[in-house]
CSV table of C-alpha atoms in Angstrom, one decimal:
chain,number,residue,atom,x,y,z
A,1,MET,CA,0.0,0.0,0.0
A,2,ALA,CA,2.9,2.3,0.9
A,3,GLU,CA,4.6,1.7,-2.5
A,4,ARG,CA,1.4,2.4,-4.4
A,5,SER,CA,1.0,5.7,-2.5
A,6,ARG,CA,4.5,6.8,-3.5
A,7,ALA,CA,3.8,5.9,-7.1
A,8,GLU,CA,0.6,8.0,-7.1
A,9,GLY,CA,2.5,10.9,-5.7
A,10,GLY,CA,5.3,10.5,-8.2
A,11,GLY,CA,2.7,10.5,-11.0
A,12,ARG,CA,1.2,13.8,-9.8
A,13,GLY,CA,4.7,15.3,-9.6
A,14,MET,CA,5.5,14.3,-13.2
A,15,LEU,CA,2.1,15.8,-14.4
A,16,VAL,CA,2.9,19.1,-12.6
A,17,LEU,CA,6.3,19.2,-14.2
A,18,LEU,CA,4.9,18.5,-17.6
A,19,LEU,CA,2.3,21.2,-17.3
A,20,LEU,CA,5.0,23.6,-16.1
A,21,VAL,CA,7.2,22.9,-19.2
A,22,ILE,CA,4.2,23.4,-21.5
A,23,GLY,CA,3.3,26.6,-19.8
A,24,VAL,CA,6.8,28.0,-20.1
A,25,GLY,CA,6.9,27.0,-23.7
A,26,LEU,CA,3.7,28.8,-24.5
A,27,LEU,CA,4.8,31.9,-22.6
A,28,VAL,CA,8.1,32.0,-24.6
A,29,ARG,CA,6.2,31.8,-27.9
A,30,SER,CA,3.2,34.0,-26.9
A,31,PRO,CA,2.6,37.3,-28.8
A,32,ALA,CA,3.3,39.1,-25.6
A,33,THR,CA,6.9,37.9,-25.5
A,34,THR,CA,7.7,37.3,-29.2
A,35,PRO,CA,8.9,40.3,-31.2
A,36,GLN,CA,6.1,41.6,-33.3
A,37,PRO,CA,6.2,43.7,-36.5
A,38,SER,CA,4.2,46.9,-36.4
A,39,GLY,CA,2.2,49.1,-38.8
A,40,PRO,CA,1.7,47.6,-42.3
A,41,LEU,CA,3.9,44.6,-41.4
A,42,SER,CA,1.5,43.6,-38.7
A,43,ALA,CA,0.4,40.3,-40.3
A,44,PHE,CA,1.3,36.7,-40.2
A,45,ALA,CA,2.1,34.5,-43.2
A,46,LYS,CA,0.0,31.4,-43.5
A,47,ASP,CA,3.0,29.1,-44.2
A,48,PRO,CA,5.3,29.5,-42.3
A,49,LEU,CA,4.2,31.7,-39.5
A,50,PRO,CA,6.8,34.5,-39.1
A,51,VAL,CA,7.4,35.5,-35.5
A,52,THR,CA,10.0,38.2,-36.1
A,53,PRO,CA,10.2,41.2,-38.4
A,54,GLU,CA,13.1,39.6,-40.2
A,55,GLU,CA,11.2,36.4,-40.8
A,56,TYR,CA,8.2,38.5,-41.9
A,57,MET,CA,10.3,40.4,-44.5
A,58,ALA,CA,11.7,37.2,-45.8
A,59,ALA,CA,8.1,36.0,-46.4
A,60,VAL,CA,7.3,39.3,-48.2
A,61,ARG,CA,10.3,38.9,-50.5
A,62,GLY,CA,9.2,35.4,-51.2
A,63,GLY,CA,5.8,36.7,-52.3
A,64,THR,CA,3.5,35.4,-49.6
A,65,TRP,CA,-0.1,36.3,-49.1
A,66,THR,CA,-0.6,37.0,-45.4
A,67,THR,CA,-3.5,37.1,-42.9
A,68,PHE,CA,-3.7,40.3,-40.9
A,69,GLY,CA,-2.8,39.4,-37.3
A,70,SER,CA,-6.0,40.7,-35.6
A,71,ARG,CA,-9.7,40.7,-36.4
A,72,PRO,CA,-12.1,43.6,-36.4
A,73,PRO,CA,-14.7,44.0,-33.6
A,74,VAL,CA,-17.7,43.2,-35.9
A,75,ASN,CA,-20.1,40.3,-36.3
A,76,GLY,CA,-17.7,37.4,-36.8
A,77,PHE,CA,-20.3,35.3,-38.6
A,78,ASN,CA,-21.1,37.8,-41.3
A,79,PRO,CA,-18.3,40.0,-42.6
A,80,GLY,CA,-20.8,42.3,-44.1
A,81,ALA,CA,-20.1,45.3,-46.3
A,82,SER,CA,-16.7,47.0,-46.7
A,83,VAL,CA,-15.1,50.0,-48.3
A,84,TRP,CA,-11.7,51.5,-48.8
A,85,THR,CA,-11.7,55.3,-48.3
A,86,GLY,CA,-8.2,55.9,-49.7
A,87,GLU,CA,-6.8,56.0,-46.2
A,88,GLN,CA,-8.8,53.6,-44.0
A,89,LEU,CA,-10.6,50.3,-44.5
A,90,LEU,CA,-14.1,50.2,-43.0
A,91,VAL,CA,-15.9,46.8,-42.6
A,92,GLY,CA,-19.0,45.4,-40.9
A,93,PHE,CA,-22.1,47.6,-41.0
A,94,THR,CA,-23.9,44.6,-39.3
A,95,PRO,CA,-24.6,47.1,-37.5
A,96,GLU,CA,-21.1,47.2,-36.0
A,97,VAL,CA,-18.5,49.2,-37.9
A,98,ALA,CA,-14.8,48.8,-37.6
A,99,GLN,CA,-12.0,50.9,-39.0
A,100,LEU,CA,-8.5,49.7,-39.8
A,101,ASP,CA,-5.5,52.0,-39.6
A,102,LEU,CA,-2.6,50.2,-41.3
A,103,SER,CA,-0.1,52.7,-39.9
A,104,ALA,CA,-1.0,51.8,-36.3
A,105,SER,CA,0.4,48.9,-34.2
A,106,LEU,CA,-1.2,45.5,-34.4
A,107,GLN,CA,-2.9,46.0,-31.1
A,108,ASP,CA,-4.4,49.4,-32.0
A,109,ALA,CA,-5.1,48.7,-35.7
A,110,TRP,CA,-8.8,48.2,-35.4
A,111,THR,CA,-11.1,50.7,-33.8
A,112,SER,CA,-14.9,50.8,-33.4
A,113,LEU,CA,-17.1,53.4,-35.1
A,114,PRO,CA,-20.7,54.2,-34.3
A,115,PRO,CA,-22.9,51.3,-35.5
A,116,HIS,CA,-25.2,51.7,-38.5
A,117,PRO,CA,-28.2,53.8,-37.4
A,118,SER,CA,-30.8,51.5,-38.9
A,119,GLY,CA,-29.6,48.5,-36.9
A,120,ALA,CA,-28.6,46.8,-40.1
A,121,LEU,CA,-27.9,43.1,-40.3
A,122,ASP,CA,-26.4,43.9,-43.7
A,123,VAL,CA,-26.4,46.7,-46.2
A,124,GLU,CA,-27.0,46.5,-49.9
A,125,SER,CA,-24.2,48.7,-51.1
A,126,VAL,CA,-21.5,51.0,-49.7
A,127,ILE,CA,-19.2,53.5,-51.3
A,128,ALA,CA,-16.6,56.1,-50.3
A,129,GLY,CA,-17.4,59.7,-51.2
A,130,ASP,CA,-15.8,63.0,-50.2
A,131,GLY,CA,-14.8,62.3,-46.6
A,132,GLU,CA,-17.9,60.2,-46.1
A,133,VAL,CA,-19.0,56.6,-46.5
A,134,ILE,CA,-22.5,56.3,-47.9
A,135,THR,CA,-24.7,53.2,-47.5
A,136,TYR,CA,-27.8,52.1,-49.3
A,137,GLY,CA,-30.1,49.6,-47.7
A,138,PRO,CA,-30.1,47.7,-45.5
A,139,THR,CA,-31.1,44.4,-47.1
A,140,ALA,CA,-32.3,43.4,-43.6
A,141,CYS,CA,-32.4,44.9,-40.1
A,142,ALA,CA,-33.8,44.2,-36.7
A,143,GLY,CA,-37.5,43.8,-37.3
A,144,CYS,CA,-37.6,44.9,-40.9
A,145,GLY,CA,-36.9,43.8,-44.4
A,146,PRO,CA,-35.1,45.5,-47.3
A,147,THR,CA,-35.4,49.3,-47.3
A,148,ALA,CA,-34.4,52.2,-49.5
A,149,ALA,CA,-32.8,54.2,-46.7
A,150,VAL,CA,-29.5,56.0,-47.4
A,151,HIS,CA,-27.1,57.1,-44.7
A,152,ALA,CA,-23.7,58.8,-44.7
A,153,LEU,CA,-20.9,58.4,-42.1
A,154,ASP,CA,-18.4,61.3,-41.7
A,155,VAL,CA,-15.2,59.3,-41.2
A,156,ALA,CA,-13.3,62.1,-39.4
A,157,SER,CA,-16.1,63.0,-36.9
A,158,ALA,CA,-17.6,59.5,-36.7
A,159,VAL,CA,-21.1,61.0,-37.1
A,160,TRP,CA,-23.9,59.4,-39.1
A,161,ARG,CA,-26.6,61.4,-40.9
A,162,GLU,CA,-29.6,60.4,-42.9
A,163,LEU,CA,-29.9,61.2,-46.6
A,164,PRO,CA,-33.0,61.2,-48.8
A,165,PRO,CA,-34.4,57.7,-49.3
A,166,VAL,CA,-34.4,56.3,-52.9
A,167,PRO,CA,-38.0,56.6,-54.3
A,168,GLY,CA,-39.9,53.6,-55.7
A,169,GLU,CA,-39.8,49.9,-55.0
A,170,VAL,CA,-36.8,48.2,-53.6
A,171,ALA,CA,-35.1,46.3,-56.4
A,172,ASP,CA,-33.6,42.8,-56.2
A,173,GLN,CA,-30.2,44.3,-57.2
A,174,SER,CA,-28.9,47.7,-56.4
A,175,GLN,CA,-25.4,49.3,-56.5
A,176,LEU,CA,-24.0,52.7,-55.5
A,177,VAL,CA,-21.4,54.1,-57.8
A,178,VAL,CA,-19.4,57.4,-57.5
A,179,VAL,CA,-19.2,58.8,-61.1
A,180,ASP,CA,-17.0,61.9,-61.4
A,181,GLY,CA,-17.9,63.0,-57.9
A,182,ARG,CA,-21.6,62.2,-58.4
A,183,VAL,CA,-23.4,59.6,-56.2
A,184,VAL,CA,-25.4,57.4,-58.5
A,185,LEU,CA,-27.6,54.4,-57.6
A,186,VAL,CA,-28.1,51.8,-60.3
A,187,ARG,CA,-30.9,49.3,-59.7
A,188,GLY,CA,-32.6,46.4,-61.5
A,189,ALA,CA,-35.8,47.1,-63.4
A,190,THR,CA,-38.3,45.0,-65.4
A,191,ASP,CA,-37.1,46.8,-68.5
A,192,GLY,CA,-33.3,46.8,-67.9
A,193,VAL,CA,-32.0,49.1,-65.2
A,194,ASP,CA,-32.8,52.4,-63.6
A,195,ALA,CA,-30.2,55.0,-62.6
A,196,LEU,CA,-30.7,57.9,-60.2
A,197,GLU,CA,-28.3,60.6,-59.1
A,198,LEU,CA,-28.4,62.1,-55.5
A,199,ASP,CA,-29.0,65.9,-55.4
A,200,GLU,CA,-28.4,66.9,-51.8
A,201,VAL,CA,-29.3,70.5,-52.5
A,202,ALA,CA,-32.7,69.6,-53.7
A,203,GLY,CA,-32.9,66.7,-51.2
A,204,ALA,CA,-34.0,64.3,-53.9
A,205,TRP,CA,-32.8,61.6,-56.3
A,206,ILE,CA,-32.9,62.6,-59.9
A,207,ASP,CA,-33.9,60.0,-62.5
A,208,LEU,CA,-31.2,59.8,-65.2
A,209,GLY,CA,-33.6,58.3,-67.7
A,210,ALA,CA,-32.0,55.0,-68.5
A,211,PRO,CA,-33.4,53.6,-71.8
A,212,SER,CA,-36.0,50.8,-71.7
A,213,LEU,CA,-34.8,47.4,-72.8
A,214,PRO,CA,-36.8,44.4,-74.0
A,215,GLY,CA,-36.3,42.3,-70.8
A,216,SER,CA,-34.4,42.1,-67.6
A,217,LEU,CA,-30.7,42.6,-67.3
A,218,ARG,CA,-28.0,40.8,-65.2
A,219,TRP,CA,-25.4,43.5,-64.8
A,220,GLN,CA,-22.6,45.1,-63.0
A,221,ALA,CA,-22.0,48.9,-62.8
A,222,ILE,CA,-18.6,50.7,-62.7
A,223,ALA,CA,-17.4,54.3,-62.9
A,224,ALA,CA,-15.1,54.8,-65.9
A,225,GLY,CA,-13.8,58.3,-65.6
A,226,PRO,CA,-16.8,60.7,-66.2
A,227,SER,CA,-18.9,57.8,-67.5
A,228,LEU,CA,-21.2,55.2,-65.8
A,229,VAL,CA,-20.8,51.8,-67.5
A,230,VAL,CA,-23.4,49.1,-66.9
A,231,VAL,CA,-22.2,45.7,-68.4
A,232,GLY,CA,-24.6,42.9,-68.6
A,233,THR,CA,-26.6,40.1,-70.3
A,234,LEU,CA,-30.1,41.0,-71.5
A,235,SER,CA,-32.9,38.4,-71.3
A,236,ARG,CA,-35.0,39.1,-74.3
A,237,PRO,CA,-38.7,38.2,-74.5
A,238,ASP,CA,-37.9,35.5,-77.2
A,239,GLY,CA,-35.8,33.7,-74.7
A,240,GLU,CA,-32.5,34.6,-76.3
A,241,ALA,CA,-29.7,36.3,-74.3
A,242,ALA,CA,-27.7,39.2,-75.7
A,243,ALA,CA,-24.7,40.8,-74.1
A,244,GLY,CA,-23.6,44.4,-74.2
A,245,ALA,CA,-23.1,47.6,-72.2
A,246,LEU,CA,-25.0,50.8,-71.4
A,247,VAL,CA,-22.9,53.9,-71.0
A,248,TRP,CA,-24.0,57.3,-69.6
A,249,ASP,CA,-22.2,60.6,-69.3
A,250,GLU,CA,-23.4,64.1,-68.8
A,251,VAL,CA,-22.6,65.3,-72.3
A,252,ARG,CA,-23.7,62.4,-74.5
A,253,GLY,CA,-26.4,60.8,-72.3
A,254,TRP,CA,-27.1,57.1,-72.7
A,255,ARG,CA,-25.5,54.9,-75.4
A,256,GLU,CA,-25.7,51.1,-76.0
A,257,LEU,CA,-22.3,49.6,-76.9
A,258,THR,CA,-22.2,46.4,-78.9
A,259,ALA,CA,-19.7,47.2,-81.7
A,260,GLY,CA,-16.4,45.4,-82.2
A,261,ALA,CA,-15.7,41.9,-81.0
A,262,PRO,CA,-18.6,39.9,-79.5
A,263,PRO,CA,-19.1,41.3,-76.0
A,264,PRO,CA,-18.6,39.0,-73.0
A,265,PRO,CA,-21.3,36.4,-72.4
A,266,GLY,CA,-22.3,38.1,-69.2
A,267,VAL,CA,-21.0,39.4,-65.9
A,268,GLU,CA,-22.7,37.3,-63.3
A,269,GLN,CA,-19.9,36.6,-60.8
A,270,ALA,CA,-17.4,38.3,-63.1
A,271,ALA,CA,-14.8,40.9,-62.2
A,272,VAL,CA,-14.9,44.4,-63.8
A,273,VAL,CA,-12.0,46.8,-63.5
A,274,TRP,CA,-11.5,50.3,-65.0
A,275,THR,CA,-7.9,50.7,-66.2
A,276,GLY,CA,-8.2,54.4,-67.0
A,277,GLU,CA,-8.7,53.6,-70.7
A,278,GLU,CA,-10.8,50.4,-70.8
A,279,VAL,CA,-13.2,48.4,-68.8
A,280,VAL,CA,-11.7,44.9,-68.4
A,281,VAL,CA,-14.3,42.1,-67.8
A,282,LEU,CA,-13.0,38.7,-66.7
A,283,GLY,CA,-15.2,35.6,-66.3
A,284,GLY,CA,-19.0,35.8,-66.4
A,285,ARG,CA,-21.9,33.6,-67.4
A,286,GLY,CA,-23.4,33.3,-70.9
A,287,ALA,CA,-27.0,32.5,-69.9
A,288,GLU,CA,-28.9,30.9,-67.0
A,289,GLY,CA,-27.3,27.7,-65.9
A,290,GLU,CA,-24.1,28.1,-67.8
A,291,ASP,CA,-20.7,28.0,-66.1
A,292,PRO,CA,-18.4,31.0,-66.0
A,293,TYR,CA,-16.0,31.3,-68.9
A,294,ALA,CA,-12.2,31.5,-68.4
A,295,ARG,CA,-11.9,34.4,-70.8
A,296,GLY,CA,-11.8,38.2,-70.7
A,297,SER,CA,-12.9,41.2,-72.8
A,298,ALA,CA,-12.3,44.9,-72.8
A,299,LEU,CA,-14.6,47.8,-73.6
A,300,ASP,CA,-13.4,51.2,-74.7
A,301,PRO,CA,-16.3,53.6,-73.6
A,302,ASP,CA,-15.1,56.4,-75.8
A,303,ALA,CA,-14.8,54.4,-79.0
A,304,GLY,CA,-17.8,52.3,-78.0
A,305,ALA,CA,-16.2,49.0,-79.1
A,306,TRP,CA,-15.4,45.7,-77.5
A,307,ARG,CA,-12.3,43.5,-78.0
A,308,ARG,CA,-11.6,40.0,-76.9
A,309,LEU,CA,-8.5,39.6,-74.7
A,310,PRO,CA,-6.1,36.8,-75.4
A,311,PRO,CA,-6.9,33.6,-73.4
A,312,LEU,CA,-5.4,33.1,-70.0
A,313,PRO,CA,-2.1,31.1,-70.0
A,314,GLU,CA,-2.6,27.5,-70.8
A,315,GLU,CA,-1.3,26.3,-67.4
A,316,PHE,CA,-4.3,28.0,-65.7
A,317,VAL,CA,-7.1,27.5,-68.3
A,318,ALA,CA,-7.0,23.8,-68.6
A,319,MET,CA,-6.2,21.0,-66.1
A,320,PRO,CA,-4.2,19.1,-66.7
A,321,ASP,CA,-4.6,17.6,-70.2
A,322,LEU,CA,-6.7,20.4,-71.8
A,323,THR,CA,-9.9,18.4,-71.5
A,324,GLN,CA,-11.3,20.3,-68.6
A,325,VAL,CA,-11.5,24.1,-68.4
A,326,ARG,CA,-11.3,25.7,-65.1
A,327,MET,CA,-14.2,27.8,-63.8
A,328,LEU,CA,-13.7,31.5,-62.9
A,329,ASP,CA,-16.3,32.0,-60.2
A,330,GLY,CA,-16.5,34.8,-57.7
A,331,LEU,CA,-13.7,36.9,-59.1
A,332,VAL,CA,-12.9,40.4,-57.7
A,333,GLY,CA,-10.5,42.9,-59.2
A,334,THR,CA,-8.8,46.2,-58.8
A,335,TRP,CA,-6.5,48.6,-60.6
A,336,ASP,CA,-3.1,49.1,-59.0
A,337,GLY,CA,-1.9,51.9,-61.2
A,338,GLU,CA,-0.2,49.6,-63.7
A,339,ARG,CA,-2.3,46.5,-64.1
A,340,ALA,CA,-5.8,45.1,-63.5
A,341,VAL,CA,-5.4,42.5,-60.7
A,342,PHE,CA,-7.8,39.7,-60.3
A,343,VAL,CA,-8.2,37.3,-57.3
A,344,GLY,CA,-10.9,34.7,-56.7
A,345,GLY,CA,-12.3,31.3,-57.5
A,346,ILE,CA,-13.0,28.2,-55.4
A,347,THR,CA,-13.1,25.6,-58.2
A,348,ALA,CA,-9.9,27.0,-59.6
A,349,PRO,CA,-8.1,29.7,-57.6
A,350,LEU,CA,-6.8,32.6,-59.6
A,351,PHE,CA,-4.2,35.4,-58.9
A,352,ALA,CA,-3.5,37.1,-62.2
A,353,ALA,CA,-3.2,40.5,-63.8
A,354,TRP,CA,-3.9,42.0,-67.2
A,355,VAL,CA,-1.0,44.3,-68.1
A,356,PRO,CA,-2.1,46.8,-70.8
A,357,GLY,CA,0.2,46.4,-73.8
A,358,SER,CA,1.8,43.2,-72.5
A,359,GLY,CA,-0.7,40.5,-71.7
A,360,TRP,CA,-1.5,38.2,-68.8
A,361,ALA,CA,0.7,37.7,-65.8
A,362,MET,CA,0.2,34.9,-63.3
A,363,ARG,CA,1.2,34.1,-59.8
A,364,LEU,CA,0.4,31.3,-57.4
A,365,PRO,CA,-3.0,32.3,-55.9
A,366,THR,CA,-4.0,32.8,-52.3
A,367,SER,CA,-6.1,30.1,-50.7
A,368,PRO,CA,-9.3,29.5,-52.7
A,369,ARG,CA,-11.8,32.3,-52.1
A,370,ALA,CA,-14.8,33.6,-54.0
A,371,GLY,CA,-16.3,37.0,-53.8
A,372,GLY,CA,-15.0,39.4,-51.2
A,373,ARG,CA,-13.6,42.9,-52.0
A,374,LEU,CA,-10.2,43.8,-53.3
A,375,TRP,CA,-8.4,47.2,-53.1
A,376,TRP,CA,-5.0,48.6,-53.9
A,377,THR,CA,-3.8,51.0,-51.2
A,378,GLY,CA,-0.8,52.3,-53.1
A,379,GLU,CA,1.4,49.9,-51.2
A,380,GLN,CA,-0.6,46.7,-50.7
A,381,LEU,CA,-3.4,44.6,-52.0
A,382,LEU,CA,-6.2,44.2,-49.4
A,383,LEU,CA,-8.7,41.2,-49.8
A,384,TRP,CA,-11.5,41.3,-47.4
A,385,GLY,CA,-14.3,38.7,-46.8
A,386,GLY,CA,-15.7,36.3,-49.4
A,387,VAL,CA,-16.4,32.6,-49.2
A,388,ASP,CA,-13.9,29.8,-49.1
A,389,ARG,CA,-14.4,26.0,-48.9
A,390,GLY,CA,-15.0,26.3,-45.2
A,391,GLY,CA,-17.7,28.9,-45.5
A,392,PRO,CA,-17.5,32.7,-45.0
A,393,ALA,CA,-14.0,34.0,-44.9
A,394,GLN,CA,-13.8,36.3,-41.8
A,395,ASP,CA,-10.3,37.7,-42.2
A,396,LEU,CA,-8.2,40.3,-44.1
A,397,GLN,CA,-5.6,39.0,-46.6
A,398,LEU,CA,-2.7,41.3,-47.6
A,399,TRP,CA,-0.2,41.2,-50.4
A,400,PRO,CA,2.3,43.4,-48.5
A,401,SER,CA,4.6,44.3,-51.4
A,402,ARG,CA,3.8,45.4,-54.9
A,403,PRO,CA,2.7,42.3,-56.8
A,404,GLY,CA,5.8,41.0,-58.5
A,405,PHE,CA,4.0,39.2,-61.3
A,406,SER,CA,5.9,37.0,-63.7
A,407,GLY,CA,4.0,36.3,-66.8
A,408,THR,CA,3.6,36.1,-70.5
A,409,THR,CA,4.7,38.9,-72.9
A,410,LEU,CA,2.9,39.6,-76.1
A,411,ASP,CA,4.1,41.3,-79.2
A,412,ALA,CA,3.8,45.0,-79.0
A,413,ASP,CA,0.9,45.1,-81.6
A,414,ASP,CA,-0.9,42.0,-80.1
A,415,THR,CA,-3.2,43.6,-77.5
A,416,GLY,CA,-6.3,41.5,-78.1
A,417,VAL,CA,-8.2,39.2,-80.4
A,418,PRO,CA,-10.9,41.2,-82.2
A,419,GLU,CA,-12.9,38.2,-83.4
A,420,GLU,CA,-14.6,35.3,-81.6
A,421,LEU,CA,-12.0,32.9,-80.3
A,422,ASP,CA,-12.1,29.4,-81.7
A,423,TYR,CA,-11.6,27.5,-78.4
A,424,ALA,CA,-11.1,24.2,-80.2
A,425,ASP,CA,-7.9,25.7,-81.7
A,426,VAL,CA,-6.5,26.9,-78.4
A,427,GLY,CA,-7.6,23.9,-76.4
A,428,VAL,CA,-10.1,25.6,-74.1
A,429,GLY,CA,-13.7,26.2,-74.0
A,430,PRO,CA,-16.6,27.0,-71.7
A,431,ALA,CA,-16.2,25.6,-68.2
A,432,GLY,CA,-17.6,22.1,-68.0
A,433,GLY,CA,-17.5,21.6,-71.8
């Protein structure tokens, strides 16, 4: 009995010693005792995890996407809307709003702003204006459904104010766009789209008189300099689908652009980027039920003509024996001053850029992710939200240095393919076919 008692005591002693060793190890490697990078370098690479500024910079030089080392104080199950103001990133609006200061230390990077005044569970659209962030919606709030309410948040003073609500019925799809300093709302309509401009002096929304079309439109809207461009696929009464673009500016009014190469099959789940000269569209769906295409097009709003871009490099488009074409789903894009950068896809992750005058450039992608929002800060790419294979992605991904794309180079005069591509000749085709 005595021997058993000593054995039990010895076991407890070994357990205490083991716990002590584990505790000391955790303490040594904890964020409180490990040297941490500050400011824009306050992020951790996925593989491997850098724990010193030197290791972090080595990861940057190696071209590593990183996950920002702290999460915002917003609803963690729904990342919600987001917007880059040019200086800060605002996320949430669920109704919590968080602001990211990339120049602050990791501990102080996220700060809370006043919640959305409607008690929004989500907002339909959000844009950055002149010192303000403007929201349309929400799509849902506590005790209510979709609304046409519009609110503005002064970022400097952190004060919300209510703007005139949008008249008429709440559409299934709506998007705020800043066009040459104007706040414009584009929304779906039974005969195409409606477009309204906010006139704060008059306290009203002014109808821009979008033309009637013979059917509904699946679309995306983007500001292209002084022009508003709506790219989409029209569902005609005869059941046929036709693609094209509507363009509006103050001088020429509305124009329908279909000249040049066949326009893209559609923009449902496509990425649309304004380069300063062209609107680049990558991906999209041809009609209901069709898979996204691994191809891109460009629209010159001034000339009013489309052109087909060269196909993506063969190593991305087909896998692995050119019998299956990868899908481009949930792409997002941005302009970094030199190239249109695209990130996205779950079926086939993509991290690529269209370099005007040169062609496509490819890199290994971040972890698979569809949707989300992408911005270029002048120093970094920010990728917020979206959906990956595990569900909603509730973190901020950064490309800490300028994307060092290594890609294909075209002849100087080979900037596009003006005619319909023969996918049988290049070994690619619509996804799934």
